[in-house]
CSV table of C-alpha atoms and ligand atoms in Angstrom, one decimal:
chain,number,residue,atom,x,y,z
N,1,MET,CA,96.5,79.0,109.5
N,2,ARG,CA,93.8,81.6,108.5
N,3,THR,CA,94.5,85.2,109.4
N,4,PRO,CA,91.4,86.8,111.0
N,5,LEU,CA,89.8,89.4,108.6
N,6,LEU,CA,87.6,92.3,109.7
N,7,ALA,CA,85.8,93.9,106.8
N,8,ALA,CA,84.0,97.2,106.8
N,9,ASN,CA,81.1,97.6,104.5
N,10,TRP,CA,80.3,101.2,104.4
N,11,LYS,CA,77.3,100.8,101.9
N,12,MET,CA,76.1,104.2,100.7
N,13,ASN,CA,77.4,106.3,103.5
N,14,MET,CA,80.1,108.9,104.2
N,15,GLY,CA,81.5,111.7,102.6
N,16,ARG,CA,85.2,112.7,101.9
N,17,GLN,CA,86.1,114.4,105.1
N,18,ALA,CA,84.3,111.8,107.1
N,19,ALA,CA,85.9,109.1,105.4
N,20,HIS,CA,89.3,110.7,106.1
N,21,ASP,CA,88.5,111.1,109.7
N,22,LEU,CA,87.2,107.8,110.1
N,23,VAL,CA,90.2,105.9,108.4
N,24,ASN,CA,92.9,108.1,110.2
N,25,GLY,CA,91.2,107.3,113.6
N,26,LEU,CA,91.0,103.6,112.8
N,27,LEU,CA,94.6,103.5,111.7
N,28,LYS,CA,95.6,105.2,114.9
N,29,GLU,CA,93.4,103.0,117.2
N,30,THR,CA,94.5,99.7,115.7
N,31,SER,CA,98.3,100.7,115.2
N,32,GLU,CA,99.3,97.9,117.7
N,33,VAL,CA,97.2,95.2,116.1
N,34,LYS,CA,99.3,93.2,114.0
N,35,ASP,CA,98.0,89.6,114.0
N,36,ARG,CA,94.9,90.3,111.9
N,37,GLU,CA,93.8,92.1,108.8
N,38,MET,CA,91.3,94.6,108.0
N,39,ALA,CA,89.4,95.5,104.8
N,40,ILE,CA,87.7,98.9,104.1
N,41,CYS,CA,85.0,98.9,101.4
N,42,PRO,CA,83.7,102.5,100.8
N,43,PRO,CA,81.4,103.6,98.3
N,44,PHE,CA,83.1,104.1,94.5
N,45,HIS,CA,83.6,107.8,94.9
N,46,LEU,CA,85.8,107.4,98.2
N,47,LEU,CA,88.2,104.6,96.8
N,48,ALA,CA,90.8,106.9,95.6
N,49,ASP,CA,91.0,108.9,98.9
N,50,VAL,CA,90.9,105.9,101.0
N,51,GLU,CA,93.6,104.1,99.0
N,52,LYS,CA,95.8,107.2,99.9
N,53,LEU,CA,95.0,106.9,103.6
N,54,VAL,CA,95.7,103.2,103.9
N,55,ALA,CA,98.7,103.3,101.6
N,56,GLY,CA,101.9,101.9,103.6
N,57,HIS,CA,99.6,99.6,105.8
N,58,PRO,CA,99.9,96.3,104.3
N,59,HIS,CA,97.2,94.7,106.7
N,60,VAL,CA,94.5,96.8,105.4
N,61,TYR,CA,92.7,95.8,102.2
N,62,LEU,CA,90.9,98.3,100.1
N,63,GLY,CA,87.7,96.8,98.6
N,64,ALA,CA,84.9,98.0,96.3
N,65,GLN,CA,81.1,97.0,96.9
N,66,ASP,CA,80.4,95.7,93.6
N,67,LEU,CA,81.8,95.4,90.0
N,68,HIS,CA,80.7,94.4,86.5
N,69,TRP,CA,82.1,91.3,84.9
N,70,GLU,CA,83.1,93.0,81.5
N,71,ASP,CA,86.3,94.9,81.5
N,72,SER,CA,84.9,97.9,79.5
N,73,GLY,CA,82.2,99.0,77.2
N,74,ALA,CA,78.7,100.5,77.0
N,75,TYR,CA,77.4,99.7,80.6
N,76,THR,CA,76.4,103.1,82.0
N,77,GLY,CA,76.9,103.5,85.6
N,78,GLU,CA,79.0,100.4,86.0
N,79,VAL,CA,82.7,99.8,87.3
N,80,SER,CA,85.1,97.2,86.1
N,81,ALA,CA,87.6,95.1,87.7
N,82,PRO,CA,90.5,96.8,85.7
N,83,MET,CA,89.1,100.2,87.0
N,84,LEU,CA,88.9,98.9,90.6
N,85,LEU,CA,92.7,97.5,90.2
N,86,ASP,CA,93.5,101.1,88.7
N,87,VAL,CA,92.3,102.8,92.0
N,88,GLY,CA,94.3,100.5,94.1
N,89,CYS,CA,91.5,97.8,95.2
N,90,GLN,CA,92.6,94.5,96.3
N,91,MET,CA,89.2,93.0,97.2
N,92,VAL,CA,85.6,93.4,96.0
N,93,ILE,CA,82.2,92.5,97.8
N,94,ILE,CA,80.0,90.3,95.3
N,95,GLY,CA,76.3,89.3,96.0
N,96,HIS,CA,75.6,91.3,99.1
N,97,SER,CA,72.1,90.6,100.0
N,98,GLU,CA,71.1,94.1,99.6
N,99,ARG,CA,72.0,93.8,95.8
N,100,ARG,CA,70.3,90.4,95.5
N,101,ALA,CA,67.1,91.9,96.9
N,102,MET,CA,67.0,95.3,95.3
N,103,PHE,CA,69.2,95.1,92.0
N,104,GLY,CA,68.7,91.9,90.7
N,105,GLU,CA,71.8,90.1,91.5
N,106,THR,CA,71.6,86.4,90.9
N,107,ASP,CA,73.8,83.3,91.4
N,108,GLU,CA,74.5,83.8,87.7
N,109,THR,CA,75.6,87.2,87.8
N,110,CYS,CA,77.7,86.5,90.9
N,111,SER,CA,79.5,83.8,89.1
N,112,LYS,CA,80.5,86.0,86.3
N,113,LYS,CA,81.6,88.7,88.8
N,114,VAL,CA,83.5,86.3,90.9
N,115,ALA,CA,85.2,84.9,87.7
N,116,ALA,CA,86.0,88.7,86.6
N,117,ALA,CA,87.4,89.4,90.0
N,118,ILE,CA,89.7,86.3,90.2
N,119,SER,CA,91.0,86.7,86.6
N,120,HIS,CA,92.3,90.3,87.6
N,121,LYS,CA,93.6,89.1,90.9
N,122,LEU,CA,90.9,90.9,93.0
N,123,ILE,CA,89.7,88.7,96.1
N,124,PRO,CA,86.0,88.6,95.8
N,125,ILE,CA,84.0,88.7,99.3
N,126,LEU,CA,81.3,86.5,98.0
N,127,CYS,CA,78.0,86.8,100.3
N,128,VAL,CA,75.6,84.2,100.8
N,129,GLY,CA,72.8,84.1,103.5
N,130,GLU,CA,69.1,82.7,104.0
N,131,SER,CA,65.9,84.8,104.7
N,132,LEU,CA,64.0,84.3,107.9
N,133,GLU,CA,61.3,82.4,106.0
N,134,GLU,CA,63.9,80.0,104.6
N,135,ARG,CA,65.6,79.6,108.1
N,136,GLU,CA,62.2,78.8,109.7
N,137,ALA,CA,61.5,76.3,106.9
N,138,GLY,CA,64.8,74.4,107.7
N,139,LYS,CA,66.2,75.5,104.3
N,140,THR,CA,69.3,77.4,105.5
N,141,ALA,CA,71.9,74.7,104.3
N,142,ASP,CA,70.2,74.3,101.0
N,143,VAL,CA,70.1,78.0,100.4
N,144,VAL,CA,73.6,78.8,101.3
N,145,THR,CA,75.1,75.8,99.3
N,146,THR,CA,73.2,76.6,96.3
N,147,GLN,CA,74.3,80.2,96.3
N,148,LEU,CA,77.8,79.1,97.0
N,149,ARG,CA,77.8,76.4,94.2
N,150,GLY,CA,76.1,78.8,91.8
N,151,ALA,CA,78.8,81.5,92.0
N,152,LEU,CA,81.9,79.1,92.6
N,153,THR,CA,81.5,76.0,90.6
N,154,GLY,CA,84.0,76.1,87.6
N,155,GLN,CA,86.1,78.9,89.0
N,156,GLN,CA,89.8,78.5,88.7
N,157,ILE,CA,91.7,79.0,91.9
N,158,GLU,CA,95.0,77.6,93.1
N,159,LYS,CA,94.9,78.8,96.9
N,160,GLY,CA,92.0,79.4,99.3
N,161,SER,CA,93.5,82.8,99.8
N,162,GLN,CA,92.0,84.0,96.4
N,163,ILE,CA,88.4,84.2,97.8
N,164,VAL,CA,86.7,85.1,100.9
N,165,ILE,CA,83.1,84.0,101.8
N,166,ALA,CA,80.8,86.0,103.9
N,167,TYR,CA,77.8,84.3,105.6
N,168,GLU,CA,75.2,86.9,106.3
N,169,PRO,CA,71.8,85.7,107.4
N,170,ILE,CA,69.6,88.4,105.8
N,171,TRP,CA,67.3,88.4,108.9
N,172,ALA,CA,70.4,89.6,110.9
N,173,ILE,CA,71.5,92.5,108.6
N,174,GLY,CA,71.0,96.0,110.1
N,175,THR,CA,68.2,94.7,112.5
N,176,GLY,CA,70.2,94.2,115.8
N,177,ARG,CA,69.3,90.4,115.7
N,178,THR,CA,72.3,88.0,115.3
N,179,ALA,CA,72.6,84.2,114.7
N,180,THR,CA,74.0,82.7,117.8
N,181,PRO,CA,77.6,81.7,117.5
N,182,GLU,CA,76.7,78.2,117.3
N,183,MET,CA,74.2,78.8,114.6
N,184,ALA,CA,76.7,80.8,112.5
N,185,ASN,CA,79.4,78.0,113.0
N,186,GLU,CA,77.2,75.3,112.0
N,187,THR,CA,76.5,77.1,108.6
N,188,MET,CA,80.2,77.7,108.2
N,189,GLN,CA,81.0,74.0,108.6
N,190,ILE,CA,78.4,73.4,105.8
N,191,LEU,CA,80.1,76.1,103.5
N,192,ARG,CA,83.5,74.6,104.3
N,193,LYS,CA,82.4,71.1,103.3
N,194,THR,CA,80.8,72.6,100.2
N,195,LEU,CA,84.0,74.4,99.4
N,196,GLU,CA,85.9,71.0,99.7
N,197,GLU,CA,83.6,69.4,97.2
N,198,ILE,CA,83.9,72.4,94.8
N,199,PHE,CA,87.6,72.8,95.2
N,200,SER,CA,89.6,70.5,97.4
N,201,ALA,CA,90.1,69.7,101.1
N,202,GLU,CA,93.2,72.0,101.2
N,203,ILE,CA,91.7,75.0,99.5
N,204,ALA,CA,88.5,74.6,101.8
N,205,GLN,CA,90.7,74.8,104.8
N,206,GLU,CA,92.4,78.2,103.5
N,207,VAL,CA,89.5,80.0,102.7
N,208,ARG,CA,88.4,82.8,105.0
N,209,LEU,CA,84.8,82.6,106.3
N,210,LEU,CA,83.2,85.7,107.5
N,211,TYR,CA,80.1,86.0,109.6
N,212,GLY,CA,77.9,89.3,109.0
N,213,GLY,CA,74.8,90.5,110.6
N,214,SER,CA,74.7,93.1,113.3
N,215,VAL,CA,78.3,92.4,114.7
N,216,LYS,CA,79.0,94.8,117.4
N,217,PRO,CA,82.1,95.3,119.8
N,218,THR,CA,79.9,93.2,122.4
N,219,ASN,CA,79.5,90.3,120.3
N,220,ILE,CA,82.6,90.0,118.1
N,221,ALA,CA,84.6,88.0,120.5
N,222,GLU,CA,81.9,85.0,120.9
N,223,PHE,CA,81.9,84.9,116.9
N,224,MET,CA,85.7,84.7,116.7
N,225,ALA,CA,85.9,82.0,119.1
N,226,CYS,CA,84.1,79.6,116.9
N,227,SER,CA,86.2,77.1,114.9
N,228,ASP,CA,85.2,78.0,111.4
N,229,ILE,CA,84.5,81.8,111.8
N,230,ASP,CA,87.6,83.7,110.5
N,231,GLY,CA,86.3,87.2,110.6
N,232,ALA,CA,83.3,89.5,110.2
N,233,LEU,CA,81.6,91.6,107.4
N,234,VAL,CA,80.5,94.7,109.3
N,235,GLY,CA,77.9,97.2,108.2
N,236,GLY,CA,76.6,99.8,110.8
N,237,ALA,CA,79.2,99.3,113.4
N,238,SER,CA,82.1,99.9,110.7
N,239,LEU,CA,80.9,103.7,110.3
N,240,LYS,CA,82.3,104.9,113.6
N,241,VAL,CA,86.0,104.7,114.9
N,242,ASP,CA,85.3,103.6,118.3
N,243,SER,CA,82.9,100.6,117.2
N,244,PHE,CA,85.0,99.4,114.5
N,245,ALA,CA,88.3,99.8,116.2
N,246,LYS,CA,86.8,97.7,119.1
N,247,ILE,CA,85.7,95.0,116.7
N,248,VAL,CA,89.3,94.7,115.1
N,249,GLN,CA,90.8,94.5,118.7
N,250,TYR,CA,88.3,91.9,119.8
Z,301,LIG,C1,76.3,94.1,105.9
Z,301,LIG,O1,75.8,95.0,105.3
Z,301,LIG,O2,77.2,93.2,105.5
Z,301,LIG,C2,76.0,93.9,107.4
Z,301,LIG,C3,76.3,93.0,108.1
Z,301,LIG,O3,75.3,95.1,108.1
Z,301,LIG,P1,75.0,95.2,109.7
Z,301,LIG,O4,76.6,94.8,110.3
Z,301,LIG,O5,74.8,96.6,109.8
Z,301,LIG,O6,74.3,94.3,110.0
């Protein structure tokens, strides 16, 4: 049984007051929801504030949007797994397509980051996804399984709950275009099969697979109705109480 997970990726948005209002509003609006979990992934400067706001809400995870694989050292501007733990994080996004496209993230760096997260008991939300050209060339399965194998082969986990995978077609992120639920579910099944090959059938069944790409209150239910979609990673629509609360209450 995989508990649904709705994860908010605030990206480089929000200040302290706005974060305070958003998290308090969300907790109020979703107080009746008990059968699913939420993750809030603010930018680094808001982690400590959001940690205080979600304390006492065990179904709400605090997540960062990136980390460095070393624990400490001369890496100006970087933040490590022990630092994220220190501020109360339980999750961390790794390999978001924006980091792959703009900041040189590769499957190799994702692999090191996933290893650092797992060894410090942070749950990585590993993002994979194809470009429009790759989808149109029929390469989706190839691209996402290569990304998955590149980041996960050799990782030591005992349970599927130690990792989360987000399938985010790049052409659907922030564009208003979404994959159809059938398209997304088909790719999820390919990912789950690959997880079975990397780890085991048991672990593959336990891993939560999130869909990401222009998820909104109006389309979340149809994604959540798919057999292999266990939640969503939400960018734009996670920045407003009303829209993210509706997504959580799908
Ligand atoms: C994302 O950034 O992970 C994302 C899915 O963004 P959006 O929901 O805005 O498409």
